[in-house]
Amino acid sequence: MSRALAQAQAGFAANEVPVGAIVIAADGKTVLAEAHNAPLGTCDPTAHAEILALRMAAEKLGNYRLTGCTLVVTLEPCTMCAGAISHARIAHLVYGATDAKGGAIQSGVQFFEQASCHHQPQVTSRVMAEPASQLLRQFFLDRRKK
């Protein structure tokens, strides 16, 4: 999660909502990809940290199915990202802060609990949630001041 938080801080510095993600290979050690949110900088509404990290990891492995991999993200994924996580066959999702408004794992639509969900990863939540939450709070506080 520390590496994902470092990515979130890079996003903060780039004036993107500070969310960071990493994909860890099935061996549990090798980091395949790291990314932060970038929809503003890329003019791409799908450029969430999770999507970017999944794309990079899939390209590195030469397969869109990331079977056995772990996705670590600083904020509870939204519905779009939950769908991508399911389609990528991520084995384990680890996230930090919950997102009561936009989250789709334990909040909102609870995507992995739906009958239409093709694959449900193991989920571990609230890992280093406070530093992730604090970074988000600071970002939005700074934004409101501008």
JSON list of N, CA and C in Angstrom, two decimals, residues 76-121:
[
{"chain": "A", "resi": 76, "resn": "GLU", "atom": "N", "xyz": [-11.47, 2.84, -2.44]},
{"chain": "A", "resi": 76, "resn": "GLU", "atom": "CA", "xyz": [-12.44, 1.84, -2.89]},
{"chain": "A", "resi": 76, "resn": "GLU", "atom": "C", "xyz": [-12.80, 2.10, -4.36]},
{"chain": "A", "resi": 77, "resn": "PRO", "atom": "N", "xyz": [-12.65, 1.10, -5.22]},
{"chain": "A", "resi": 77, "resn": "PRO", "atom": "CA", "xyz": [-12.92, 1.28, -6.64]},
{"chain": "A", "resi": 77, "resn": "PRO", "atom": "C", "xyz": [-14.38, 1.61, -6.96]},
{"chain": "A", "resi": 78, "resn": "CYS", "atom": "N", "xyz": [-14.55, 2.38, -8.04]},
{"chain": "A", "resi": 78, "resn": "CYS", "atom": "CA", "xyz": [-15.88, 2.72, -8.54]},
{"chain": "A", "resi": 78, "resn": "CYS", "atom": "C", "xyz": [-16.43, 1.55, -9.36]},
{"chain": "A", "resi": 79, "resn": "THR", "atom": "N", "xyz": [-17.63, 1.70, -9.87]},
{"chain": "A", "resi": 79, "resn": "THR", "atom": "CA", "xyz": [-18.27, 0.64, -10.64]},
{"chain": "A", "resi": 79, "resn": "THR", "atom": "C", "xyz": [-17.48, 0.30, -11.90]},
{"chain": "A", "resi": 80, "resn": "MET", "atom": "N", "xyz": [-16.99, 1.31, -12.62]},
{"chain": "A", "resi": 80, "resn": "MET", "atom": "CA", "xyz": [-16.20, 1.07, -13.83]},
{"chain": "A", "resi": 80, "resn": "MET", "atom": "C", "xyz": [-14.97, 0.23, -13.50]},
{"chain": "A", "resi": 81, "resn": "CYS", "atom": "N", "xyz": [-14.27, 0.61, -12.46]},
{"chain": "A", "resi": 81, "resn": "CYS", "atom": "CA", "xyz": [-13.05, -0.11, -12.09]},
{"chain": "A", "resi": 81, "resn": "CYS", "atom": "C", "xyz": [-13.35, -1.50, -11.56]},
{"chain": "A", "resi": 82, "resn": "ALA", "atom": "N", "xyz": [-14.46, -1.64, -10.82]},
{"chain": "A", "resi": 82, "resn": "ALA", "atom": "CA", "xyz": [-14.86, -2.97, -10.33]},
{"chain": "A", "resi": 82, "resn": "ALA", "atom": "C", "xyz": [-15.12, -3.90, -11.51]},
{"chain": "A", "resi": 83, "resn": "GLY", "atom": "N", "xyz": [-15.77, -3.40, -12.54]},
{"chain": "A", "resi": 83, "resn": "GLY", "atom": "CA", "xyz": [-16.01, -4.21, -13.74]},
{"chain": "A", "resi": 83, "resn": "GLY", "atom": "C", "xyz": [-14.71, -4.65, -14.39]},
{"chain": "A", "resi": 84, "resn": "ALA", "atom": "N", "xyz": [-13.76, -3.72, -14.49]},
{"chain": "A", "resi": 84, "resn": "ALA", "atom": "CA", "xyz": [-12.46, -4.06, -15.08]},
{"chain": "A", "resi": 84, "resn": "ALA", "atom": "C", "xyz": [-11.70, -5.07, -14.23]},
{"chain": "A", "resi": 85, "resn": "ILE", "atom": "N", "xyz": [-11.78, -4.92, -12.92]},
{"chain": "A", "resi": 85, "resn": "ILE", "atom": "CA", "xyz": [-11.13, -5.86, -12.00]},
{"chain": "A", "resi": 85, "resn": "ILE", "atom": "C", "xyz": [-11.70, -7.26, -12.20]},
{"chain": "A", "resi": 86, "resn": "SER", "atom": "N", "xyz": [-13.01, -7.35, -12.32]},
{"chain": "A", "resi": 86, "resn": "SER", "atom": "CA", "xyz": [-13.66, -8.64, -12.54]},
{"chain": "A", "resi": 86, "resn": "SER", "atom": "C", "xyz": [-13.25, -9.25, -13.88]},
{"chain": "A", "resi": 87, "resn": "HIS", "atom": "N", "xyz": [-13.30, -8.45, -14.93]},
{"chain": "A", "resi": 87, "resn": "HIS", "atom": "CA", "xyz": [-12.93, -8.96, -16.26]},
{"chain": "A", "resi": 87, "resn": "HIS", "atom": "C", "xyz": [-11.47, -9.37, -16.35]},
{"chain": "A", "resi": 88, "resn": "ALA", "atom": "N", "xyz": [-10.61, -8.69, -15.59]},
{"chain": "A", "resi": 88, "resn": "ALA", "atom": "CA", "xyz": [-9.18, -9.03, -15.58]},
{"chain": "A", "resi": 88, "resn": "ALA", "atom": "C", "xyz": [-8.88, -10.26, -14.74]},
{"chain": "A", "resi": 89, "resn": "ARG", "atom": "N", "xyz": [-9.89, -10.73, -14.00]},
{"chain": "A", "resi": 89, "resn": "ARG", "atom": "CA", "xyz": [-9.75, -11.91, -13.13]},
{"chain": "A", "resi": 89, "resn": "ARG", "atom": "C", "xyz": [-8.70, -11.70, -12.04]},
{"chain": "A", "resi": 90, "resn": "ILE", "atom": "N", "xyz": [-8.67, -10.48, -11.49]},
{"chain": "A", "resi": 90, "resn": "ILE", "atom": "CA", "xyz": [-7.78, -10.19, -10.36]},
{"chain": "A", "resi": 90, "resn": "ILE", "atom": "C", "xyz": [-8.14, -11.13, -9.22]},
{"chain": "A", "resi": 91, "resn": "ALA", "atom": "N", "xyz": [-7.13, -11.74, -8.61]},
{"chain": "A", "resi": 91, "resn": "ALA", "atom": "CA", "xyz": [-7.38, -12.69, -7.52]},
{"chain": "A", "resi": 91, "resn": "ALA", "atom": "C", "xyz": [-7.68, -12.00, -6.20]},
{"chain": "A", "resi": 92, "resn": "HIS", "atom": "N", "xyz": [-7.00, -10.88, -5.96]},
{"chain": "A", "resi": 92, "resn": "HIS", "atom": "CA", "xyz": [-7.12, -10.22, -4.65]},
{"chain": "A", "resi": 92, "resn": "HIS", "atom": "C", "xyz": [-7.11, -8.71, -4.86]},
{"chain": "A", "resi": 93, "resn": "LEU", "atom": "N", "xyz": [-8.11, -8.06, -4.32]},
{"chain": "A", "resi": 93, "resn": "LEU", "atom": "CA", "xyz": [-8.20, -6.60, -4.33]},
{"chain": "A", "resi": 93, "resn": "LEU", "atom": "C", "xyz": [-7.94, -6.11, -2.91]},
{"chain": "A", "resi": 94, "resn": "VAL", "atom": "N", "xyz": [-7.01, -5.19, -2.77]},
{"chain": "A", "resi": 94, "resn": "VAL", "atom": "CA", "xyz": [-6.71, -4.57, -1.49]},
{"chain": "A", "resi": 94, "resn": "VAL", "atom": "C", "xyz": [-6.92, -3.07, -1.68]},
{"chain": "A", "resi": 95, "resn": "TYR", "atom": "N", "xyz": [-7.74, -2.47, -0.82]},
{"chain": "A", "resi": 95, "resn": "TYR", "atom": "CA", "xyz": [-7.90, -1.02, -0.93]},
{"chain": "A", "resi": 95, "resn": "TYR", "atom": "C", "xyz": [-7.85, -0.36, 0.44]},
{"chain": "A", "resi": 96, "resn": "GLY", "atom": "N", "xyz": [-7.60, 0.95, 0.40]},
{"chain": "A", "resi": 96, "resn": "GLY", "atom": "CA", "xyz": [-7.45, 1.73, 1.62]},
{"chain": "A", "resi": 96, "resn": "GLY", "atom": "C", "xyz": [-8.75, 2.35, 2.08]},
{"chain": "A", "resi": 97, "resn": "ALA", "atom": "N", "xyz": [-8.97, 3.58, 1.68]},
{"chain": "A", "resi": 97, "resn": "ALA", "atom": "CA", "xyz": [-10.14, 4.34, 2.13]},
{"chain": "A", "resi": 97, "resn": "ALA", "atom": "C", "xyz": [-11.42, 3.85, 1.45]},
{"chain": "A", "resi": 98, "resn": "THR", "atom": "N", "xyz": [-12.50, 3.85, 2.22]},
{"chain": "A", "resi": 98, "resn": "THR", "atom": "CA", "xyz": [-13.80, 3.56, 1.63]},
{"chain": "A", "resi": 98, "resn": "THR", "atom": "C", "xyz": [-14.33, 4.83, 0.97]},
{"chain": "A", "resi": 99, "resn": "ASP", "atom": "N", "xyz": [-15.24, 4.66, 0.02]},
{"chain": "A", "resi": 99, "resn": "ASP", "atom": "CA", "xyz": [-15.82, 5.78, -0.70]},
{"chain": "A", "resi": 99, "resn": "ASP", "atom": "C", "xyz": [-17.33, 5.63, -0.71]},
{"chain": "A", "resi": 100, "resn": "ALA", "atom": "N", "xyz": [-17.97, 6.21, 0.30]},
{"chain": "A", "resi": 100, "resn": "ALA", "atom": "CA", "xyz": [-19.42, 6.06, 0.46]},
{"chain": "A", "resi": 100, "resn": "ALA", "atom": "C", "xyz": [-20.19, 6.57, -0.74]},
{"chain": "A", "resi": 101, "resn": "LYS", "atom": "N", "xyz": [-19.66, 7.59, -1.42]},
{"chain": "A", "resi": 101, "resn": "LYS", "atom": "CA", "xyz": [-20.37, 8.19, -2.55]},
{"chain": "A", "resi": 101, "resn": "LYS", "atom": "C", "xyz": [-20.08, 7.48, -3.88]},
{"chain": "A", "resi": 102, "resn": "GLY", "atom": "N", "xyz": [-18.85, 7.15, -4.15]},
{"chain": "A", "resi": 102, "resn": "GLY", "atom": "CA", "xyz": [-18.49, 6.61, -5.46]},
{"chain": "A", "resi": 102, "resn": "GLY", "atom": "C", "xyz": [-18.00, 5.18, -5.45]},
{"chain": "A", "resi": 103, "resn": "GLY", "atom": "N", "xyz": [-17.81, 4.60, -4.28]},
{"chain": "A", "resi": 103, "resn": "GLY", "atom": "CA", "xyz": [-17.30, 3.23, -4.20]},
{"chain": "A", "resi": 103, "resn": "GLY", "atom": "C", "xyz": [-18.34, 2.22, -4.64]},
{"chain": "A", "resi": 104, "resn": "ALA", "atom": "N", "xyz": [-17.86, 1.08, -5.12]},
{"chain": "A", "resi": 104, "resn": "ALA", "atom": "CA", "xyz": [-18.78, 0.05, -5.62]},
{"chain": "A", "resi": 104, "resn": "ALA", "atom": "C", "xyz": [-18.44, -1.34, -5.11]},
{"chain": "A", "resi": 105, "resn": "ILE", "atom": "N", "xyz": [-17.62, -1.44, -4.07]},
{"chain": "A", "resi": 105, "resn": "ILE", "atom": "CA", "xyz": [-17.23, -2.75, -3.54]},
{"chain": "A", "resi": 105, "resn": "ILE", "atom": "C", "xyz": [-18.04, -3.06, -2.29]},
{"chain": "A", "resi": 106, "resn": "GLN", "atom": "N", "xyz": [-17.85, -2.28, -1.25]},
{"chain": "A", "resi": 106, "resn": "GLN", "atom": "CA", "xyz": [-18.64, -2.43, -0.03]},
{"chain": "A", "resi": 106, "resn": "GLN", "atom": "C", "xyz": [-19.67, -1.31, 0.09]},
{"chain": "A", "resi": 107, "resn": "SER", "atom": "N", "xyz": [-19.50, -0.27, -0.70]},
{"chain": "A", "resi": 107, "resn": "SER", "atom": "CA", "xyz": [-20.44, 0.84, -0.75]},
{"chain": "A", "resi": 107, "resn": "SER", "atom": "C", "xyz": [-21.25, 0.72, -2.04]},
{"chain": "A", "resi": 108, "resn": "GLY", "atom": "N", "xyz": [-22.21, 1.60, -2.21]},
{"chain": "A", "resi": 108, "resn": "GLY", "atom": "CA", "xyz": [-22.93, 1.69, -3.48]},
{"chain": "A", "resi": 108, "resn": "GLY", "atom": "C", "xyz": [-23.51, 0.39, -3.98]},
{"chain": "A", "resi": 109, "resn": "VAL", "atom": "N", "xyz": [-23.21, 0.07, -5.24]},
{"chain": "A", "resi": 109, "resn": "VAL", "atom": "CA", "xyz": [-23.83, -1.08, -5.91]},
{"chain": "A", "resi": 109, "resn": "VAL", "atom": "C", "xyz": [-23.28, -2.43, -5.47]},
{"chain": "A", "resi": 110, "resn": "GLN", "atom": "N", "xyz": [-22.21, -2.44, -4.73]},
{"chain": "A", "resi": 110, "resn": "GLN", "atom": "CA", "xyz": [-21.56, -3.70, -4.29]},
{"chain": "A", "resi": 110, "resn": "GLN", "atom": "C", "xyz": [-21.44, -4.66, -5.48]},
{"chain": "A", "resi": 111, "resn": "PHE", "atom": "N", "xyz": [-20.69, -4.21, -6.46]},
{"chain": "A", "resi": 111, "resn": "PHE", "atom": "CA", "xyz": [-20.58, -4.87, -7.76]},
{"chain": "A", "resi": 111, "resn": "PHE", "atom": "C", "xyz": [-20.29, -6.37, -7.68]},
{"chain": "A", "resi": 112, "resn": "PHE", "atom": "N", "xyz": [-19.36, -6.76, -6.84]},
{"chain": "A", "resi": 112, "resn": "PHE", "atom": "CA", "xyz": [-18.97, -8.17, -6.79]},
{"chain": "A", "resi": 112, "resn": "PHE", "atom": "C", "xyz": [-20.06, -9.08, -6.23]},
{"chain": "A", "resi": 113, "resn": "GLU", "atom": "N", "xyz": [-21.07, -8.49, -5.61]},
{"chain": "A", "resi": 113, "resn": "GLU", "atom": "CA", "xyz": [-22.19, -9.27, -5.06]},
{"chain": "A", "resi": 113, "resn": "GLU", "atom": "C", "xyz": [-23.31, -9.48, -6.07]},
{"chain": "A", "resi": 114, "resn": "GLN", "atom": "N", "xyz": [-23.21, -8.86, -7.24]},
{"chain": "A", "resi": 114, "resn": "GLN", "atom": "CA", "xyz": [-24.28, -8.94, -8.23]},
{"chain": "A", "resi": 114, "resn": "GLN", "atom": "C", "xyz": [-24.20, -10.24, -9.03]},
{"chain": "A", "resi": 115, "resn": "ALA", "atom": "N", "xyz": [-25.34, -10.77, -9.39]},
{"chain": "A", "resi": 115, "resn": "ALA", "atom": "CA", "xyz": [-25.40, -12.02, -10.17]},
{"chain": "A", "resi": 115, "resn": "ALA", "atom": "C", "xyz": [-24.71, -11.87, -11.52]},
{"chain": "A", "resi": 116, "resn": "SER", "atom": "N", "xyz": [-24.67, -10.65, -12.06]},
{"chain": "A", "resi": 116, "resn": "SER", "atom": "CA", "xyz": [-24.06, -10.42, -13.37]},
{"chain": "A", "resi": 116, "resn": "SER", "atom": "C", "xyz": [-22.53, -10.32, -13.32]},
{"chain": "A", "resi": 117, "resn": "CYS", "atom": "N", "xyz": [-21.96, -10.36, -12.12]},
{"chain": "A", "resi": 117, "resn": "CYS", "atom": "CA", "xyz": [-20.51, -10.28, -11.96]},
{"chain": "A", "resi": 117, "resn": "CYS", "atom": "C", "xyz": [-19.89, -11.63, -12.34]},
{"chain": "A", "resi": 118, "resn": "HIS", "atom": "N", "xyz": [-18.95, -11.60, -13.28]},
{"chain": "A", "resi": 118, "resn": "HIS", "atom": "CA", "xyz": [-18.34, -12.84, -13.78]},
{"chain": "A", "resi": 118, "resn": "HIS", "atom": "C", "xyz": [-17.29, -13.43, -12.84]},
{"chain": "A", "resi": 119, "resn": "HIS", "atom": "N", "xyz": [-16.61, -12.58, -12.11]},
{"chain": "A", "resi": 119, "resn": "HIS", "atom": "CA", "xyz": [-15.51, -13.05, -11.25]},
{"chain": "A", "resi": 119, "resn": "HIS", "atom": "C", "xyz": [-15.45, -12.15, -10.02]},
{"chain": "A", "resi": 120, "resn": "GLN", "atom": "N", "xyz": [-15.35, -12.74, -8.86]},
{"chain": "A", "resi": 120, "resn": "GLN", "atom": "CA", "xyz": [-15.27, -12.00, -7.60]},
{"chain": "A", "resi": 120, "resn": "GLN", "atom": "C", "xyz": [-13.92, -12.25, -6.96]},
{"chain": "A", "resi": 121, "resn": "PRO", "atom": "N", "xyz": [-13.10, -11.20, -6.82]},
{"chain": "A", "resi": 121, "resn": "PRO", "atom": "CA", "xyz": [-11.81, -11.39, -6.15]},
{"chain": "A", "resi": 121, "resn": "PRO", "atom": "C", "xyz": [-11.98, -11.44, -4.64]}
]
